[in-house]
PDB file of C-alpha atoms in Angstrom:
ATOM      1  CA  MET M   1      20.187 -18.578  33.002  1.00  0.00           C
ATOM      2  CA  ALA M   2      17.256 -16.030  33.546  1.00  0.00           C
ATOM      3  CA  ALA M   3      19.364 -13.614  31.671  1.00  0.00           C
ATOM      4  CA  THR M   4      20.201 -15.864  29.025  1.00  0.00           C
ATOM      5  CA  ALA M   5      16.731 -16.743  28.637  1.00  0.00           C
ATOM      6  CA  LEU M   6      15.728 -13.026  28.485  1.00  0.00           C
ATOM      7  CA  ALA M   7      18.254 -12.144  26.170  1.00  0.00           C
ATOM      8  CA  ALA M   8      17.428 -14.764  23.902  1.00  0.00           C
ATOM      9  CA  GLY M   9      13.518 -13.776  24.019  1.00  0.00           C
ATOM     10  CA  PHE M  10      15.291 -10.101  22.721  1.00  0.00           C
ATOM     11  CA  LEU M  11      16.786 -11.677  19.766  1.00  0.00           C
ATOM     12  CA  ALA M  12      13.817 -14.031  18.827  1.00  0.00           C
ATOM     13  CA  THR M  13      12.064 -12.834  15.709  1.00  0.00           C
ATOM     14  CA  PRO M  14       8.131 -13.137  15.702  1.00  0.00           C
ATOM     15  CA  ALA M  15       6.816 -14.703  12.553  1.00  0.00           C
ATOM     16  CA  SER M  16       5.154 -11.176  11.522  1.00  0.00           C
ATOM     17  CA  GLN M  17       7.775  -9.115  11.683  1.00  0.00           C
ATOM     18  CA  ALA M  18       9.524  -8.474   8.318  1.00  0.00           C
ATOM     19  CA  TRP M  19      13.514  -7.715   7.618  1.00  0.00           C
ATOM     20  CA  ASP M  20      15.428  -6.616   4.933  1.00  0.00           C
ATOM     21  CA  ASP M  21      15.576 -10.078   2.761  1.00  0.00           C
ATOM     22  CA  ASP M  22      12.014 -10.490   3.293  1.00  0.00           C
ATOM     23  CA  PRO M  23       9.651  -9.512  -0.143  1.00  0.00           C
ATOM     24  CA  HIS M  24       6.748  -9.001   1.206  1.00  0.00           C
ATOM     25  CA  VAL M  25       4.962  -5.685   2.096  1.00  0.00           C
ATOM     26  CA  VAL M  26       1.466  -4.441   3.221  1.00  0.00           C
ATOM     27  CA  VAL M  27       0.508  -1.198   1.882  1.00  0.00           C
ATOM     28  CA  LYS M  28      -2.212   0.825   3.699  1.00  0.00           C
ATOM     29  CA  GLY M  29      -3.527   4.183   3.974  1.00  0.00           C
ATOM     30  CA  GLY M  30      -6.063   6.644   2.529  1.00  0.00           C
ATOM     31  CA  GLY M  31      -7.673   8.730  -0.376  1.00  0.00           C
ATOM     32  CA  GLY M  32     -10.066  10.647  -1.341  1.00  0.00           C
ATOM     33  CA  CYS M  33     -11.152  12.663  -4.234  1.00  0.00           C
ATOM     34  CA  GLN M  34     -11.540  16.424  -5.500  1.00  0.00           C
ATOM     35  CA  GLN M  35     -15.110  16.717  -7.260  1.00  0.00           C
ATOM     36  CA  LEU M  36     -17.937  17.434  -5.350  1.00  0.00           C
ATOM     37  CA  LEU M  37     -19.984  13.958  -4.345  1.00  0.00           C
ATOM     38  CA  PHE M  38     -17.318  11.929  -5.316  1.00  0.00           C
ATOM     39  CA  GLN M  39     -15.845   9.564  -3.704  1.00  0.00           C
ATOM     40  CA  ALA M  40     -12.189   7.177  -3.591  1.00  0.00           C
ATOM     41  CA  SER M  41     -13.841   3.580  -4.142  1.00  0.00           C
ATOM     42  CA  ALA M  42     -11.429   1.449  -5.446  1.00  0.00           C
ATOM     43  CA  VAL M  43      -7.449   1.990  -6.115  1.00  0.00           C
ATOM     44  CA  GLN M  44      -4.664  -0.463  -8.330  1.00  0.00           C
ATOM     45  CA  PHE M  45      -1.240   0.015  -8.252  1.00  0.00           C
ATOM     46  CA  TYR M  46       1.351  -0.685 -10.701  1.00  0.00           C
ATOM     47  CA  LEU M  47       5.044  -1.127 -10.267  1.00  0.00           C
ATOM     48  CA  ASP M  48       8.442  -0.946 -12.165  1.00  0.00           C
ATOM     49  CA  ASN M  49       8.814  -4.896 -11.266  1.00  0.00           C
ATOM     50  CA  GLY M  50       5.600  -6.211 -12.682  1.00  0.00           C
ATOM     51  CA  GLU M  51       4.167  -6.570  -9.844  1.00  0.00           C
ATOM     52  CA  THR M  52       0.462  -5.281  -9.294  1.00  0.00           C
ATOM     53  CA  ALA M  53      -2.472  -5.024  -6.425  1.00  0.00           C
ATOM     54  CA  SER M  54      -5.882  -3.538  -6.120  1.00  0.00           C
ATOM     55  CA  SER M  55      -7.995  -2.943  -3.284  1.00  0.00           C
ATOM     56  CA  ALA M  56     -11.115  -1.477  -2.650  1.00  0.00           C
ATOM     57  CA  PHE M  57     -11.912   1.505  -0.274  1.00  0.00           C
ATOM     58  CA  VAL M  58     -13.674   1.172   3.095  1.00  0.00           C
ATOM     59  CA  LYS M  59     -14.408   3.788   5.023  1.00  0.00           C
ATOM     60  CA  GLY M  60     -11.857   5.809   3.228  1.00  0.00           C
ATOM     61  CA  SER M  61      -9.332   2.923   3.672  1.00  0.00           C
ATOM     62  CA  TYR M  62      -7.403   0.900   1.291  1.00  0.00           C
ATOM     63  CA  LYS M  63      -4.816  -2.300   1.899  1.00  0.00           C
ATOM     64  CA  VAL M  64      -2.595  -4.076  -0.457  1.00  0.00           C
ATOM     65  CA  ASP M  65      -0.236  -6.587  -0.041  1.00  0.00           C
ATOM     66  CA  PHE M  66       3.007  -6.940  -2.426  1.00  0.00           C
ATOM     67  CA  TYR M  67       5.225 -10.213  -2.768  1.00  0.00           C
ATOM     68  CA  ASN M  68       8.363  -9.277  -4.421  1.00  0.00           C
ATOM     69  CA  ILE M  69       9.477  -5.560  -3.153  1.00  0.00           C
ATOM     70  CA  SER M  70      13.653  -5.528  -3.883  1.00  0.00           C
ATOM     71  CA  GLY M  71      15.814  -5.291  -0.831  1.00  0.00           C
ATOM     72  CA  THR M  72      19.286  -3.507  -0.388  1.00  0.00           C
ATOM     73  CA  PRO M  73      20.803  -2.090  -1.987  1.00  0.00           C
ATOM     74  CA  ALA M  74      18.471  -1.114  -4.242  1.00  0.00           C
ATOM     75  CA  ASN M  75      15.613  -0.748  -1.655  1.00  0.00           C
ATOM     76  CA  GLY M  76      12.147  -0.524  -3.023  1.00  0.00           C
ATOM     77  CA  ASN M  77       9.690  -0.397  -6.411  1.00  0.00           C
ATOM     78  CA  ALA M  78       8.928   2.550  -7.992  1.00  0.00           C
ATOM     79  CA  GLY M  79       5.268   2.881  -9.639  1.00  0.00           C
ATOM     80  CA  TYR M  80       2.040   4.328  -9.596  1.00  0.00           C
ATOM     81  CA  ALA M  81      -1.718   4.133  -8.088  1.00  0.00           C
ATOM     82  CA  VAL M  82      -4.816   4.963  -9.989  1.00  0.00           C
ATOM     83  CA  VAL M  83      -7.796   5.930  -7.620  1.00  0.00           C
ATOM     84  CA  GLU M  84     -11.296   5.292  -8.897  1.00  0.00           C
ATOM     85  CA  CYS M  85     -13.506   8.357  -7.989  1.00  0.00           C
ATOM     86  CA  SER M  86     -16.938   7.137  -7.957  1.00  0.00           C
ATOM     87  CA  ASN M  87     -20.159   9.659  -7.624  1.00  0.00           C
ATOM     88  CA  VAL M  88     -22.096   8.840  -4.756  1.00  0.00           C
ATOM     89  CA  PHE M  89     -25.777   8.939  -6.217  1.00  0.00           C
ATOM     90  CA  LYS M  90     -24.581   7.244  -9.812  1.00  0.00           C
ATOM     91  CA  PRO M  91     -21.912   4.576  -8.718  1.00  0.00           C
ATOM     92  CA  ALA M  92     -21.211   4.025 -12.500  1.00  0.00           C
ATOM     93  CA  GLN M  93     -20.216   7.892 -13.380  1.00  0.00           C
ATOM     94  CA  LYS M  94     -16.686   7.327 -12.214  1.00  0.00           C
ATOM     95  CA  TYR M  95     -13.254   9.284 -12.872  1.00  0.00           C
ATOM     96  CA  TYR M  96      -9.731   8.160 -12.430  1.00  0.00           C
ATOM     97  CA  TRP M  97      -6.460  10.388 -10.721  1.00  0.00           C
ATOM     98  CA  TYR M  98      -2.732   9.034 -10.936  1.00  0.00           C
ATOM     99  CA  ARG M  99      -0.273   8.958  -8.136  1.00  0.00           C
ATOM    100  CA  ALA M 100       3.569   8.288  -8.481  1.00  0.00           C
ATOM    101  CA  VAL M 101       4.256   6.104  -5.537  1.00  0.00           C
ATOM    102  CA  SER M 102       7.298   3.948  -4.129  1.00  0.00           C
ATOM    103  CA  ILE M 103       7.027   1.145  -2.209  1.00  0.00           C
ATOM    104  CA  GLN M 104       9.765   0.510   0.165  1.00  0.00           C
ATOM    105  CA  ARG M 105      10.987  -2.481   2.199  1.00  0.00           C
ATOM    106  CA  PRO M 106      10.597  -1.526   5.922  1.00  0.00           C
ATOM    107  CA  ARG M 107      13.586  -2.163   8.456  1.00  0.00           C
ATOM    108  CA  VAL M 108      11.612  -3.871  10.799  1.00  0.00           C
ATOM    109  CA  GLY M 109       7.961  -5.168  10.287  1.00  0.00           C
ATOM    110  CA  ASN M 110       6.324  -5.363   6.989  1.00  0.00           C
ATOM    111  CA  ALA M 111       3.742  -2.374   7.036  1.00  0.00           C
ATOM    112  CA  GLN M 112       4.067   0.590   4.840  1.00  0.00           C
ATOM    113  CA  THR M 113       1.766   3.623   5.263  1.00  0.00           C
ATOM    114  CA  ILE M 114       1.009   5.799   2.137  1.00  0.00           C
ATOM    115  CA  ASN M 115      -1.576   8.461   1.803  1.00  0.00           C
ATOM    116  CA  LEU M 116      -2.332   8.862  -1.632  1.00  0.00           C
ATOM    117  CA  GLY M 117      -4.404  12.075  -0.813  1.00  0.00           C
ATOM    118  CA  GLY M 118      -6.975  13.407  -3.286  1.00  0.00           C
ATOM    119  CA  GLY M 119      -7.161  13.737  -6.884  1.00  0.00           C
TER     120      GLY M 119
END
């Protein structure tokens, strides 16, 4: 009986875990800017399914949620991220750079890391 209870515990899925049929994906990572005296201040994502998400950078990191990521057989959605770089002395002075992204559903869990680099 104890073995059955233990096996059932392994098969139970915590509510925080995602599987192939869960369209929610949390994307997090870092990013930067190439120009001297500029830092990444915000990021906006645009996906081919029409979904968008945005986040401010906090200590060089961002976190966004997507709620409609395609599952198998066409796992994921393509798109691009736009990073806003702000001057550390004159925050109104900005430039933007773009990067292609692919948001995938993880096999276990709901988190994907995308480090955007610097542009």
